[in-house]
Short mmCIF file of C-alpha atoms in Angstrom, two decimals:
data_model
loop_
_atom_site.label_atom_id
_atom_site.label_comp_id
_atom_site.label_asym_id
_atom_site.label_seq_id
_atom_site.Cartn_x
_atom_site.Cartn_y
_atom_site.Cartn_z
CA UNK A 23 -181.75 -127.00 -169.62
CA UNK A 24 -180.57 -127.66 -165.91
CA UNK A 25 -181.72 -131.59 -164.95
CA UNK A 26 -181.60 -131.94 -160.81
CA UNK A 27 -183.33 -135.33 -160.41
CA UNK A 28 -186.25 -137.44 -162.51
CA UNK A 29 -188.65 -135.11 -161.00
CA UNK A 30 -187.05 -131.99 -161.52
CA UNK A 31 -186.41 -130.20 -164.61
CA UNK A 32 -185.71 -126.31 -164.72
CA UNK A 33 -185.25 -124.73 -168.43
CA UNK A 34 -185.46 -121.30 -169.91
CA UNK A 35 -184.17 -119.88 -166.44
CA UNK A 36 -183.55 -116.12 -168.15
CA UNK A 37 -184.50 -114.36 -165.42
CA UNK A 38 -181.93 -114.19 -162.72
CA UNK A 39 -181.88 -111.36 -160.07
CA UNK A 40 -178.20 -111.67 -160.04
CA UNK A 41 -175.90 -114.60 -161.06
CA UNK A 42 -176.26 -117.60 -158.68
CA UNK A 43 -173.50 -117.34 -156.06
CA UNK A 44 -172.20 -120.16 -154.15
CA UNK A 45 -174.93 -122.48 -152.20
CA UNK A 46 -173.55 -121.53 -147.95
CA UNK A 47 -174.24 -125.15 -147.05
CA UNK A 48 -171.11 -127.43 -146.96
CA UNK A 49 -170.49 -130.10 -149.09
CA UNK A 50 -170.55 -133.42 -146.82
CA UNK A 51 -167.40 -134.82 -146.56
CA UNK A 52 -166.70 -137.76 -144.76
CA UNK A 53 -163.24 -139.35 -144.12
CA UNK A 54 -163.45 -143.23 -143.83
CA UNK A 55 -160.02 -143.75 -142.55
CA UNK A 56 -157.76 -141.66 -139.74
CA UNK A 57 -154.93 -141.84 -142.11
CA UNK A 58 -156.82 -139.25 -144.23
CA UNK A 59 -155.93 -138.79 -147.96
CA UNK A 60 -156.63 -136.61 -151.07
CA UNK A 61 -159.63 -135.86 -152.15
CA UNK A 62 -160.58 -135.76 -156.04
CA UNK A 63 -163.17 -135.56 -158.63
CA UNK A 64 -163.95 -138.88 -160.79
CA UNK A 65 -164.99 -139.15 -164.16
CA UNK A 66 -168.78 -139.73 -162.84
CA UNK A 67 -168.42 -136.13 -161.34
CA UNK A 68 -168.65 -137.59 -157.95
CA UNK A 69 -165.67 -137.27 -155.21
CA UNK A 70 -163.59 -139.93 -154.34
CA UNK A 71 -161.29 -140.35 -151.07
CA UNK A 72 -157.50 -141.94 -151.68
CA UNK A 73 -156.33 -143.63 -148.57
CA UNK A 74 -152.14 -143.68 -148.63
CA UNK A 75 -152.46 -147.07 -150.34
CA UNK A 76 -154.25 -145.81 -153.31
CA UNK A 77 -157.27 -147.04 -152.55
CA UNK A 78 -160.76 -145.26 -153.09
CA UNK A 79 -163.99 -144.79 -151.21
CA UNK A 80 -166.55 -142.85 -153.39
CA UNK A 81 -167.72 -140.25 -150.72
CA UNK A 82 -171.73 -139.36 -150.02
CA UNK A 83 -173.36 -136.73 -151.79
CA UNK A 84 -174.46 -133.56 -149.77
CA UNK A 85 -178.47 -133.50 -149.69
CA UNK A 86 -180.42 -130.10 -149.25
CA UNK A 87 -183.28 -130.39 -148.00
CA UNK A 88 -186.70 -128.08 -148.86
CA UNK A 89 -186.32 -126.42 -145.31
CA UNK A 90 -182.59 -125.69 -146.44
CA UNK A 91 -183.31 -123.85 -149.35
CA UNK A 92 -185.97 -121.86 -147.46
CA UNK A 93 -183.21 -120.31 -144.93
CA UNK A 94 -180.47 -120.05 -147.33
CA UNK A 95 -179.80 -116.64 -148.85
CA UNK A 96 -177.11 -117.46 -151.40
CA UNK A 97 -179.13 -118.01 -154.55
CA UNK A 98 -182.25 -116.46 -155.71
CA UNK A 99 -184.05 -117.66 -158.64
CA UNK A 100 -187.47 -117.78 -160.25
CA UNK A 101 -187.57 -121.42 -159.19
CA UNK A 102 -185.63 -122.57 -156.54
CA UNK A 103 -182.90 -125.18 -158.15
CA UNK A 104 -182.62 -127.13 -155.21
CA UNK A 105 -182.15 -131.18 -155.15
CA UNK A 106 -186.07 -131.70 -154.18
CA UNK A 107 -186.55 -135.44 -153.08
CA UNK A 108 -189.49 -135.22 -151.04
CA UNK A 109 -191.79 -133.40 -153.51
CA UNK A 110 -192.42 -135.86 -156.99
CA UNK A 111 -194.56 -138.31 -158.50
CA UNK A 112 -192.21 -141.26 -157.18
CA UNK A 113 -193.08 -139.77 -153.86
CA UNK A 114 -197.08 -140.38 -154.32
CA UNK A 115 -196.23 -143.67 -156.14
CA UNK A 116 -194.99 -144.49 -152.77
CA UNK A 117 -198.11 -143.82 -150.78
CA UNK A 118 -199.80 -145.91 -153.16
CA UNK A 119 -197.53 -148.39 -152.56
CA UNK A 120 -197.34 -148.49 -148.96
CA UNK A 121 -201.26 -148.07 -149.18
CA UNK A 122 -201.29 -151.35 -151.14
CA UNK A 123 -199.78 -153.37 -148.27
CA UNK A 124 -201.78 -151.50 -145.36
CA UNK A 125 -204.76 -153.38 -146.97
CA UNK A 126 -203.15 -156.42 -147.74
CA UNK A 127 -201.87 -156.50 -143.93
CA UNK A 128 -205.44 -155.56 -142.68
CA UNK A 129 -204.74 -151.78 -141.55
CA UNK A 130 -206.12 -148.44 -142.03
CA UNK A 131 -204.75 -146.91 -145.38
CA UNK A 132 -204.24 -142.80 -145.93
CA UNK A 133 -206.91 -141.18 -147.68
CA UNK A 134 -205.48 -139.44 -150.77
CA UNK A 135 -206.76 -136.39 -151.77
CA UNK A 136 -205.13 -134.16 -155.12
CA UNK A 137 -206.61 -130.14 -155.76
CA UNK A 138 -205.96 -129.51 -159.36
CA UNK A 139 -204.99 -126.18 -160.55
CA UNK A 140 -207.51 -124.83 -163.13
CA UNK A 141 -203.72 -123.61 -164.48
CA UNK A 142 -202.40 -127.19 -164.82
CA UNK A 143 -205.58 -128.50 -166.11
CA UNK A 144 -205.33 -125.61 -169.19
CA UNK A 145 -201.37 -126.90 -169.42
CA UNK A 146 -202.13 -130.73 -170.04
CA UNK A 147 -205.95 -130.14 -171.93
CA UNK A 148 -203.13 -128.18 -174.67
CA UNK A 149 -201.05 -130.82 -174.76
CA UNK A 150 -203.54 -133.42 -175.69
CA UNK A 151 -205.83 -130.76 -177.64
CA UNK A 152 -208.52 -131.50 -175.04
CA UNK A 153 -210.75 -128.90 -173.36
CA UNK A 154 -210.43 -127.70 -169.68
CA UNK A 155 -213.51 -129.81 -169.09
CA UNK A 156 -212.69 -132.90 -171.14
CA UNK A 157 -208.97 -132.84 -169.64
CA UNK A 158 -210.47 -132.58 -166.01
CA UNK A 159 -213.25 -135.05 -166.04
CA UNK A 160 -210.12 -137.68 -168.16
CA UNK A 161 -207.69 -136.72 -164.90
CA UNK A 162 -209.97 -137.33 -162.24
CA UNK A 163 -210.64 -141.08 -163.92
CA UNK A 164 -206.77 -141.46 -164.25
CA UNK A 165 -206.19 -140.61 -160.69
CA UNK A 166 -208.21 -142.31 -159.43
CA UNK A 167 -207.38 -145.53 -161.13
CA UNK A 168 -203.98 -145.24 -159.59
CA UNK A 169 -205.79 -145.24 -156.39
CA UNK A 170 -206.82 -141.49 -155.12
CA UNK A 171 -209.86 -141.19 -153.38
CA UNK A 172 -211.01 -137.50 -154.14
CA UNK A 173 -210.01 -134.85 -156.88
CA UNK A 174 -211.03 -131.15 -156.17
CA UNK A 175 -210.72 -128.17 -158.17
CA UNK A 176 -208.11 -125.49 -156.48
CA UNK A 177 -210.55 -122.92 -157.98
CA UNK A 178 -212.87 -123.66 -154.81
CA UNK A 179 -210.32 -122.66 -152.48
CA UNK A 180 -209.01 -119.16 -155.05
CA UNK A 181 -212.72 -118.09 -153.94
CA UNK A 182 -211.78 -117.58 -150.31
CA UNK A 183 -208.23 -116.68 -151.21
CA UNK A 184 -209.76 -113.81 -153.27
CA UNK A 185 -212.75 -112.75 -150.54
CA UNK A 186 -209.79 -112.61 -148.05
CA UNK A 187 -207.50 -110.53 -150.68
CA UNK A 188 -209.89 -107.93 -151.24
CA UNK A 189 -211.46 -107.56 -147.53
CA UNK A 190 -207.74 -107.38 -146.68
CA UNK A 191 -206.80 -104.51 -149.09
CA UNK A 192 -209.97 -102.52 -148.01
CA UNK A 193 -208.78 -102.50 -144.58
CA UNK A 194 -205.42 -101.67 -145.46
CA UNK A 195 -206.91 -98.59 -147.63
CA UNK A 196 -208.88 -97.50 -144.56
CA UNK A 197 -205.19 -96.90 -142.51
CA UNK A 198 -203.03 -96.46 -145.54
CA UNK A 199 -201.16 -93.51 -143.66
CA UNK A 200 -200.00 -96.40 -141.38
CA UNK A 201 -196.30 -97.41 -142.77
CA UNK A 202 -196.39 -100.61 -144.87
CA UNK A 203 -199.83 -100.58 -145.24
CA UNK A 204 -200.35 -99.58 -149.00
CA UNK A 205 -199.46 -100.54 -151.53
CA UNK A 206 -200.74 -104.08 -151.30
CA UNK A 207 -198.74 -106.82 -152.80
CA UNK A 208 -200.41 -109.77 -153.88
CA UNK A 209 -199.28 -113.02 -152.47
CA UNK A 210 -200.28 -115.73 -153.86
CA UNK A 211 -196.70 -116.90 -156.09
CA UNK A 212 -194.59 -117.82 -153.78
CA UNK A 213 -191.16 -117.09 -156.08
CA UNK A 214 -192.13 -113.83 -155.46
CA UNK A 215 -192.92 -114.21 -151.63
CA UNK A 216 -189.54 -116.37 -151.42
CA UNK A 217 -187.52 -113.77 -152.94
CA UNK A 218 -189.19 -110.77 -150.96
CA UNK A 219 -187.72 -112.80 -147.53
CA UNK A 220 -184.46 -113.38 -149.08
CA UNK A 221 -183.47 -110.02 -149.89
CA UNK A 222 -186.01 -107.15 -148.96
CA UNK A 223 -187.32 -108.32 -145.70
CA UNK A 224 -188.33 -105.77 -143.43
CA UNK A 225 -188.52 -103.30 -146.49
CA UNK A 226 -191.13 -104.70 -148.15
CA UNK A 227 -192.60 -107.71 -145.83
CA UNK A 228 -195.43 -105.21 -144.04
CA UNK A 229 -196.49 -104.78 -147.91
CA UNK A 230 -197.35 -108.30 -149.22
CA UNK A 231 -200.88 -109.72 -148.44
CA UNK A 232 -200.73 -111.68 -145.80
CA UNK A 233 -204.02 -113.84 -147.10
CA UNK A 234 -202.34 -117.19 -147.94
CA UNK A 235 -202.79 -118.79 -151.75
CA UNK A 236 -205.50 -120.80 -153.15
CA UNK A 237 -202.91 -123.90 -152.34
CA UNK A 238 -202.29 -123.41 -148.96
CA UNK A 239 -206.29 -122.71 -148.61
CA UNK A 240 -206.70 -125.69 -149.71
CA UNK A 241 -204.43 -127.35 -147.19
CA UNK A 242 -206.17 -126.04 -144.70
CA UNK A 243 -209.63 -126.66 -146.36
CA UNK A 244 -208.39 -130.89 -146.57
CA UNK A 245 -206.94 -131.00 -143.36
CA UNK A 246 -208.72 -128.92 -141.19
CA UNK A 247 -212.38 -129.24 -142.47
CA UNK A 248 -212.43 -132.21 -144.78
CA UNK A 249 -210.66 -134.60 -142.16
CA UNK A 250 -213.37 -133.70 -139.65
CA UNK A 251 -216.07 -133.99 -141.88
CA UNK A 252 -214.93 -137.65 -142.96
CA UNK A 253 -213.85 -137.84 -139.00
CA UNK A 254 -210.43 -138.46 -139.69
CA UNK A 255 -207.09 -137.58 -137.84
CA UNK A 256 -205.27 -134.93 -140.54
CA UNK A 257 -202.44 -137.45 -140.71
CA UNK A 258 -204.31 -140.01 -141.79
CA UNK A 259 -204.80 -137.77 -145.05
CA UNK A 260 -202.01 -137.45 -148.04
CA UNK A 261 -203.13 -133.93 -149.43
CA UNK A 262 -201.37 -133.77 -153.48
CA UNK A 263 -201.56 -130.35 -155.30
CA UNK A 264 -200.83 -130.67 -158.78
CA UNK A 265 -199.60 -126.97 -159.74
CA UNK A 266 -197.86 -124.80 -162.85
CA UNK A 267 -194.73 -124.11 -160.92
CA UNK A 268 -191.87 -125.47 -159.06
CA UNK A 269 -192.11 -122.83 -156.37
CA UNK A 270 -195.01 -124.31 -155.16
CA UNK A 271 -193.06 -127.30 -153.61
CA UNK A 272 -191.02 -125.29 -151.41
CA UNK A 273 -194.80 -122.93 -150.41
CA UNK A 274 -196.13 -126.15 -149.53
CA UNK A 275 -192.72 -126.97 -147.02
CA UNK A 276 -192.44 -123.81 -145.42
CA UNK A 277 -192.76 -124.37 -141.82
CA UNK A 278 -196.05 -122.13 -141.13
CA UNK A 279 -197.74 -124.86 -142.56
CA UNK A 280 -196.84 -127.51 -140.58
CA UNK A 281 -198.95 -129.00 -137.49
CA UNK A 282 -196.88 -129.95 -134.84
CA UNK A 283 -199.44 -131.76 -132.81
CA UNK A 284 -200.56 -133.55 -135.53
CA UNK A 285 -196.83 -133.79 -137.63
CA UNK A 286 -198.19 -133.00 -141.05
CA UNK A 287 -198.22 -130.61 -143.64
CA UNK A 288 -201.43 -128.85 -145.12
CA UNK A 289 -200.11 -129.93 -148.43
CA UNK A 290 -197.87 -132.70 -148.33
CA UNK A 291 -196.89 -133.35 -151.70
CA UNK A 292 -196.67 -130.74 -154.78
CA UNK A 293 -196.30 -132.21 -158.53
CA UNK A 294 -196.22 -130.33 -161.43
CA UNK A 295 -198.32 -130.18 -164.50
CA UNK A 296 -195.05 -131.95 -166.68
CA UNK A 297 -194.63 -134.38 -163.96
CA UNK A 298 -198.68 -135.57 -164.32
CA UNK A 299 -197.22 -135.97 -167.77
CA UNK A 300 -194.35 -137.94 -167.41
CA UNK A 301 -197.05 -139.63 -165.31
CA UNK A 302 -199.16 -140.17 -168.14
CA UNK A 303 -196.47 -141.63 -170.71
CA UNK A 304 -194.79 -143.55 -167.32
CA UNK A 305 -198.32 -145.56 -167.35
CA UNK A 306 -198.57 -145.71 -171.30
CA UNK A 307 -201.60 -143.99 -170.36
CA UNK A 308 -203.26 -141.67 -173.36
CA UNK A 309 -205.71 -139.01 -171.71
CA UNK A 310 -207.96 -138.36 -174.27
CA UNK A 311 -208.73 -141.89 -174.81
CA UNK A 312 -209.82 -142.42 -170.64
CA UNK A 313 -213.38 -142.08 -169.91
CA UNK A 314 -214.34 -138.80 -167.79
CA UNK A 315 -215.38 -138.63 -163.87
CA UNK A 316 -216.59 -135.29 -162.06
CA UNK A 317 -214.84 -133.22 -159.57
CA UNK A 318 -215.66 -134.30 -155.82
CA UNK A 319 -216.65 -131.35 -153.68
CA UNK A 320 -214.82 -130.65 -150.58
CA UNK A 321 -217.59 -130.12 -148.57
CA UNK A 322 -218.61 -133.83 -149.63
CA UNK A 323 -220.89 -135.36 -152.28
CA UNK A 324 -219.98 -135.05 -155.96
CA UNK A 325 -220.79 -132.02 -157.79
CA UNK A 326 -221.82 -131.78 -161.85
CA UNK A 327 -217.99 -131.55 -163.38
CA UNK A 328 -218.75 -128.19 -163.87
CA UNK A 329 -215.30 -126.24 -163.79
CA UNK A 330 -215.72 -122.82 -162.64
CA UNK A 331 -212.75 -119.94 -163.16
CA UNK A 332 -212.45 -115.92 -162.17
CA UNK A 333 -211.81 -113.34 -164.64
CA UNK A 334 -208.85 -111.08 -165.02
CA UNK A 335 -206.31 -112.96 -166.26
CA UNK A 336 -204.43 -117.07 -165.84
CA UNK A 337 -203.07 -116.06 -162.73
CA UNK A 338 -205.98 -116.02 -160.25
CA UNK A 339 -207.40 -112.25 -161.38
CA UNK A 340 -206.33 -111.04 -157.74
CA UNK A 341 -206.15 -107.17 -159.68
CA UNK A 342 -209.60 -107.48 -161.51
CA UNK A 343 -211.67 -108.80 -158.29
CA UNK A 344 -209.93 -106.80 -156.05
CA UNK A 345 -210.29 -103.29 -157.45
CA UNK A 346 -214.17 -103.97 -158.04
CA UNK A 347 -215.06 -105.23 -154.90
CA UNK A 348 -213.28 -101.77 -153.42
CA UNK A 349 -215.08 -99.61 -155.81
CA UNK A 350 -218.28 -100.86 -155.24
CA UNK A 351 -217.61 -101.05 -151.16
CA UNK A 352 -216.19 -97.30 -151.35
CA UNK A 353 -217.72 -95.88 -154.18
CA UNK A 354 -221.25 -97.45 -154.63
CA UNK A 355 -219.80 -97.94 -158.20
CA UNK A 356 -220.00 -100.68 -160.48
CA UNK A 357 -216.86 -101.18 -162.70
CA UNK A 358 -218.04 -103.34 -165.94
CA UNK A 359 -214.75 -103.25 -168.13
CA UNK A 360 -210.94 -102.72 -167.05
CA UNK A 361 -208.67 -101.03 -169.76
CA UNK A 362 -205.14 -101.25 -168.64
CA UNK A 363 -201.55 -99.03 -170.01
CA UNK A 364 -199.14 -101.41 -170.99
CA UNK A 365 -196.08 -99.55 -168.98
CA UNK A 366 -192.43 -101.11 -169.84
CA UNK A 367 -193.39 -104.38 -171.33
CA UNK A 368 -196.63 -105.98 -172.12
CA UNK A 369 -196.07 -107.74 -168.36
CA UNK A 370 -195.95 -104.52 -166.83
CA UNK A 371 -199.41 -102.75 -167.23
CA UNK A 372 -201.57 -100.54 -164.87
CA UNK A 373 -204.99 -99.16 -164.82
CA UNK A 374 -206.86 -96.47 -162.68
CA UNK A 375 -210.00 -95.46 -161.45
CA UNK A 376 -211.33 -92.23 -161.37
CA UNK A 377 -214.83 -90.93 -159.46
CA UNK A 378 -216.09 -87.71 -160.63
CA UNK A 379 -212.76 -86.56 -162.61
CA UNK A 380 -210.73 -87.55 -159.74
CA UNK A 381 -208.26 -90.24 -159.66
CA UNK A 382 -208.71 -92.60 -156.78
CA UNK A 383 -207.34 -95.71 -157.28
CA UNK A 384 -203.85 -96.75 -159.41
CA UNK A 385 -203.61 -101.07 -159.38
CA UNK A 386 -200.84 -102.47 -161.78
CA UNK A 387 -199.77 -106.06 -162.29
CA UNK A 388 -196.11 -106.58 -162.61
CA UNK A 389 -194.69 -110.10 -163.74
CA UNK A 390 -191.31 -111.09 -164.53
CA UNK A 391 -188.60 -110.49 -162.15
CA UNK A 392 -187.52 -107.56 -164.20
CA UNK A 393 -190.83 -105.70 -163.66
CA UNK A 394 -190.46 -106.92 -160.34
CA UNK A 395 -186.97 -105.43 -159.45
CA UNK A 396 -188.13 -101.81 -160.19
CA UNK A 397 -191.80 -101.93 -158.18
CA UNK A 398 -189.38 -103.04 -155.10
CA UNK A 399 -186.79 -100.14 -155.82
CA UNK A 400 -189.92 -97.24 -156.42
CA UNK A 401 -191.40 -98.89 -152.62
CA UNK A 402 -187.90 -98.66 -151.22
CA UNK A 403 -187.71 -94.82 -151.95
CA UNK A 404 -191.27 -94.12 -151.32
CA UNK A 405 -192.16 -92.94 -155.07
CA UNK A 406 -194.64 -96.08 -155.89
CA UNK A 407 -197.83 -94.73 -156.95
CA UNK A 408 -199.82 -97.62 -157.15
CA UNK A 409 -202.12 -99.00 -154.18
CA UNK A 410 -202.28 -102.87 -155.19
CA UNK A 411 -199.92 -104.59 -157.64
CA UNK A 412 -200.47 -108.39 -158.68
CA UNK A 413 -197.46 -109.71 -158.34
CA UNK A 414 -196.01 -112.83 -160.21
CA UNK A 415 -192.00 -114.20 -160.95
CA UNK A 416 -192.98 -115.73 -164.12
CA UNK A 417 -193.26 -113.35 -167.40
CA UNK A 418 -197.09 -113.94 -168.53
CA UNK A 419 -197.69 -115.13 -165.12
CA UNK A 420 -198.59 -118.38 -163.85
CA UNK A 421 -200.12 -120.10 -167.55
CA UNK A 422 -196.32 -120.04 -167.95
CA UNK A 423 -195.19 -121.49 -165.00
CA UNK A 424 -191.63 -122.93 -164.99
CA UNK A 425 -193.64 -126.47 -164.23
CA UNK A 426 -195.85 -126.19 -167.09
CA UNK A 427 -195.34 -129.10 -170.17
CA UNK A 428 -193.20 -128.30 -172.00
CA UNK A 429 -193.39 -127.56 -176.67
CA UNK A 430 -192.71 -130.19 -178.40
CA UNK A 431 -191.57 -129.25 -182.22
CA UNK A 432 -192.41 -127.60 -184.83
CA UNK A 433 -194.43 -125.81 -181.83
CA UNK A 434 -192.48 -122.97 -180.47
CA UNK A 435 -193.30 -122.05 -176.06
CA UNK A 436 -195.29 -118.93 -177.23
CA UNK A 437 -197.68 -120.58 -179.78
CA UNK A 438 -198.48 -123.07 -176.84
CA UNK A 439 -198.77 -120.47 -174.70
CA UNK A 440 -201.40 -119.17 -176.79
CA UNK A 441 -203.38 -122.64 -176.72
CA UNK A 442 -203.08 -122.79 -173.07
CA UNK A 443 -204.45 -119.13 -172.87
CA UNK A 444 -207.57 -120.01 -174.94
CA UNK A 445 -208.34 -122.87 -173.27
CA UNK A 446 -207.93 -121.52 -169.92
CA UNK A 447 -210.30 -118.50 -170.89
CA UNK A 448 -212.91 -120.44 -172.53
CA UNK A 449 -213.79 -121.80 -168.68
CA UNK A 450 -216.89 -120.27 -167.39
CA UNK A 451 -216.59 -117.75 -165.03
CA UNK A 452 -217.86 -116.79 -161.91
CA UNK A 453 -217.63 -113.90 -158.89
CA UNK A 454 -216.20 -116.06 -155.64
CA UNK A 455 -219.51 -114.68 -153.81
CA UNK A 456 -221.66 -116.32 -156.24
CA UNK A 457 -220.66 -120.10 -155.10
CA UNK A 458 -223.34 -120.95 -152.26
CA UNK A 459 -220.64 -122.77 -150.66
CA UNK A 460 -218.65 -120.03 -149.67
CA UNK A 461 -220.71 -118.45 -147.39
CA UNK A 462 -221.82 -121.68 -146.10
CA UNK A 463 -218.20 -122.90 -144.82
CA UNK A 464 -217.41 -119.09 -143.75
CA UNK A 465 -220.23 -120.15 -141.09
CA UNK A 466 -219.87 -123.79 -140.86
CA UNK A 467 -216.71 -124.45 -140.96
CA UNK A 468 -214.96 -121.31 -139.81
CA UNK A 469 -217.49 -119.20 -137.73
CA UNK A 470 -217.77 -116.37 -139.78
CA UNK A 471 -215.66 -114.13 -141.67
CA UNK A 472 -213.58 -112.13 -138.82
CA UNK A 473 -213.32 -115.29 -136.74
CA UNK A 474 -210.20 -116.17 -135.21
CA UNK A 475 -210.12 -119.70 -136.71
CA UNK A 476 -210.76 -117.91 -140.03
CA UNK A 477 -207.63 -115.75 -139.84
CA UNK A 478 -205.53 -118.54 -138.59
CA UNK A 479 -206.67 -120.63 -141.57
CA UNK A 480 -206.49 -118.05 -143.91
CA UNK A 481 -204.03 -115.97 -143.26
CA UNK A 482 -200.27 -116.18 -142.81
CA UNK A 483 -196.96 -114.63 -142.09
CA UNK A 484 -193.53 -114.35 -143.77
CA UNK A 485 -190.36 -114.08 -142.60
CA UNK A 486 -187.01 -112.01 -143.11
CA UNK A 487 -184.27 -114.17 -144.07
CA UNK A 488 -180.91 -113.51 -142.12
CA UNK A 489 -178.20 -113.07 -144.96
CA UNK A 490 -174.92 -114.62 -144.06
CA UNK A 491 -171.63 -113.11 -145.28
CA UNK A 492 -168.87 -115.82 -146.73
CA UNK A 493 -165.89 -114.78 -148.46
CA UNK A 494 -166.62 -116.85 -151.39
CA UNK A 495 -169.85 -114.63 -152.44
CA UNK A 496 -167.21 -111.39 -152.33
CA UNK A 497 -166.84 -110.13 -156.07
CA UNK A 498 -163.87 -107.74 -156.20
#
């Protein structure tokens, strides 16, 4: 297990693309005197200056930054191990904090809103044996008790992010002689998305969907509709995502989503599932013995507490909802069960439909950067036969999540796992279409479906990374 800070813990890191080579930003040095002197290593692991009279000056530390890591192309990981400072729980416990004395002084406080991830919710219900419903209502009560003003469910937002997904691939189908237009990579895991811009860029860019996730919908959902709804500035709102992975930290930092006239993020502060439980035991709080609140709505008012989730699978079902929404639109057919081919490994696995003895459609979802690797390389030389893949850097996608808690013995990672599974799929499911909110915000909020505000808050771009050359990385 690597430890980078309180906040951030990375373990069971077996999937490397390639060994980590050398991080291309400098280590800050900083001589105090003119005289200069050797530098050296002290017991603490830090570095120490000697001035010619034997003196020593312990120097500063070099500090990368989230916007570093996101134009660096030295290392590429399933979750970025980075120093992360801006994105943790002692970063909301600051808010709170600084809200705390904006009262006491008279002022304005922030309004602080968290979206919980139905996966996160599955993660922590496991680890105190709760349900998804019992562990939701028991979060909402604990946060706000700290001092949050609304909780939503992220599966509000995963209805647009799918609607988007599949209206997107349809088009794409429609013009898939056009280069880069098919196959359709999902985009929602930004590990993936991260590591596409690192080292495929122009290759395979034009593939992925450029729909943004259920996260960043939700940023733009908080800031953009929420604020003006509650007729606040979006500054004067502290968005918190509480997510399954660490990759979501550096999604939430990437510069798309930042308003420069208003100098704020959509999301402004990701924490993990195991940092809500560090949280938890921080507090000497024990979930299951808090009393329950409901979900707010983020269209305002407070809605029944009941969760909602999307089949196909714990990471967001983007396959499933995808391929029947472009039978039916196509076809006039109605697909009622999915059998897949488990392919390589069980998280490589592909399924096709056929109209009137004729294939016509060939999805797959591919987690794991293994299974990964090879859908890249069969793009690269034109042999992939597939025309949507679900894409995800974790193996068993995002229910195991590198920020997921962690098993505690005798219980081994796969029997929890297995809990968090069950509980996640025990959630009640609905189509995104079927929640009368939807449609209403397509109209009220964004001005109908093929609006421009609706692909500028839906929507994004990604980037190609340039790669820099050092003479360190060279392996002879």
């Amino acid at each position: 297990m690597a430890s980078f800070s309180g906040a951030l813990k990375l373990v069971d890191l077996d999937d490397f693309i390639t060994p980590s080579q050398e991080c291309i930003k400098p280590v800050k040095i900083e001589k105090t005197s003119d005289k200069g002197g050797a530098i050296k290593i002290a017991s603490d692991g830090s570095y120490v200056q000697l001035d010619e009279a034997g003196t020593e000056t312990k120097l500063q530390k070099a500090k990368i930054s989230l916007a570093d890591c996101l134009a660096c192309s030295g290392c590429v990981t399933s979750a970025e191990s980075v120093l992360i400072t801006q994105q943790s729980q002692e970063e909301l416990y600051r808010v709170l904090q600084e809200n705390e004395t904006l009262v006491k002084e008279g002022k304005e406080k922030k309004l602080i809103v968290v979206s919980l991830s139905p996966q996160s919710v599955a993660s922590l219900a496991a680890a105190c044996k709760l349900t998804a419903d019992e562990a939701t209502g028991k979060l909402v009560k604990f946060l706000k008790q700290l001092g949050v003003n609304y909780v939503f469910d992220v599966t509000f937002s995963r209805d647009f992010s799918l609607i988007e997904s599949a209206r997107e691939f349809l088009r794409r189908y429609r013009k898939s002689k056009e280069v880069g237009s098919i196959p359709m990579l999902a985009s929602a895991c930004p590990g993936w998305v991260c590591y596409a811009e690192k080292t495929h860029g122009s290759y395979i860019l034009p593939h992925i969907s450029s729909t943004k996730s259920p996260q960043q919908i939700m940023g733009s959902l908080v800031k953009d509709y929420l604020s003006s709804l509650l007729g606040k500035s979006p500054e004067q709102i502290y968005h918190v995502t509480i997510m399954p992975c660490f990759d979501k930290k550096l999604e939430a930092s990437r510069n798309d989503f930042y308003n420069d006239m208003y100098r704020t993020r959509d999301v402004d502060c990701v924490i993990t599932s195991g940092e809500v439980d560090i949280m938890l035991q921080d507090k000497g709080v024990q979930l299951p013995q808090l009393e329950s609140q409901p979900l707010d709505e983020p269209v305002g008012g407070v809605c029944d507490g009941q969760l909602w989730s999307h089949v196909g699978g714990g990471s967001g079902g983007y396959l499933e909802y995808i391929l029947r929404y472009v039978v039916f639109e196509l076809f006039q057919h109605e697909i009622k069960e999915i059998s897949y081919k488990i392919m390589r490994n069980k998280d490589f696995r592909e399924c096709s439909v056929e109209i009137d003895g004729q294939p016509v459609l060939k999805f797959a979802a591919a987690y794991g950067f293994r299974n990964i690797q090879n859908i890249v390389q069969k793009i690269k030389r034109g042999k992939c036969p597939y025309h949507f893949i679900e894409v995800m850097a974790c193996p068993s996608g995002c229910l195991n999540g590198g920020g997921q808690v962690r098993p505690t013995e005798p219980e081994t990672s796969k029997e929890l796992l297995d809990r968090v599974e069950a509980i996640y799929t025990a959630v009640k499911t609905r189509k995104p279409e079927e929640n009368p909110l939807v449609e209403r915000l397509y109209q009220d909020w964004l001005g109908g479906r093929d609006s421009e505000k609706a692909i500028k808050l839906l929507h994004t771009q990604y980037h190609e990374v340039e790669k820099f050359v050092s003479a360190l990385n060279i392996k002879w």
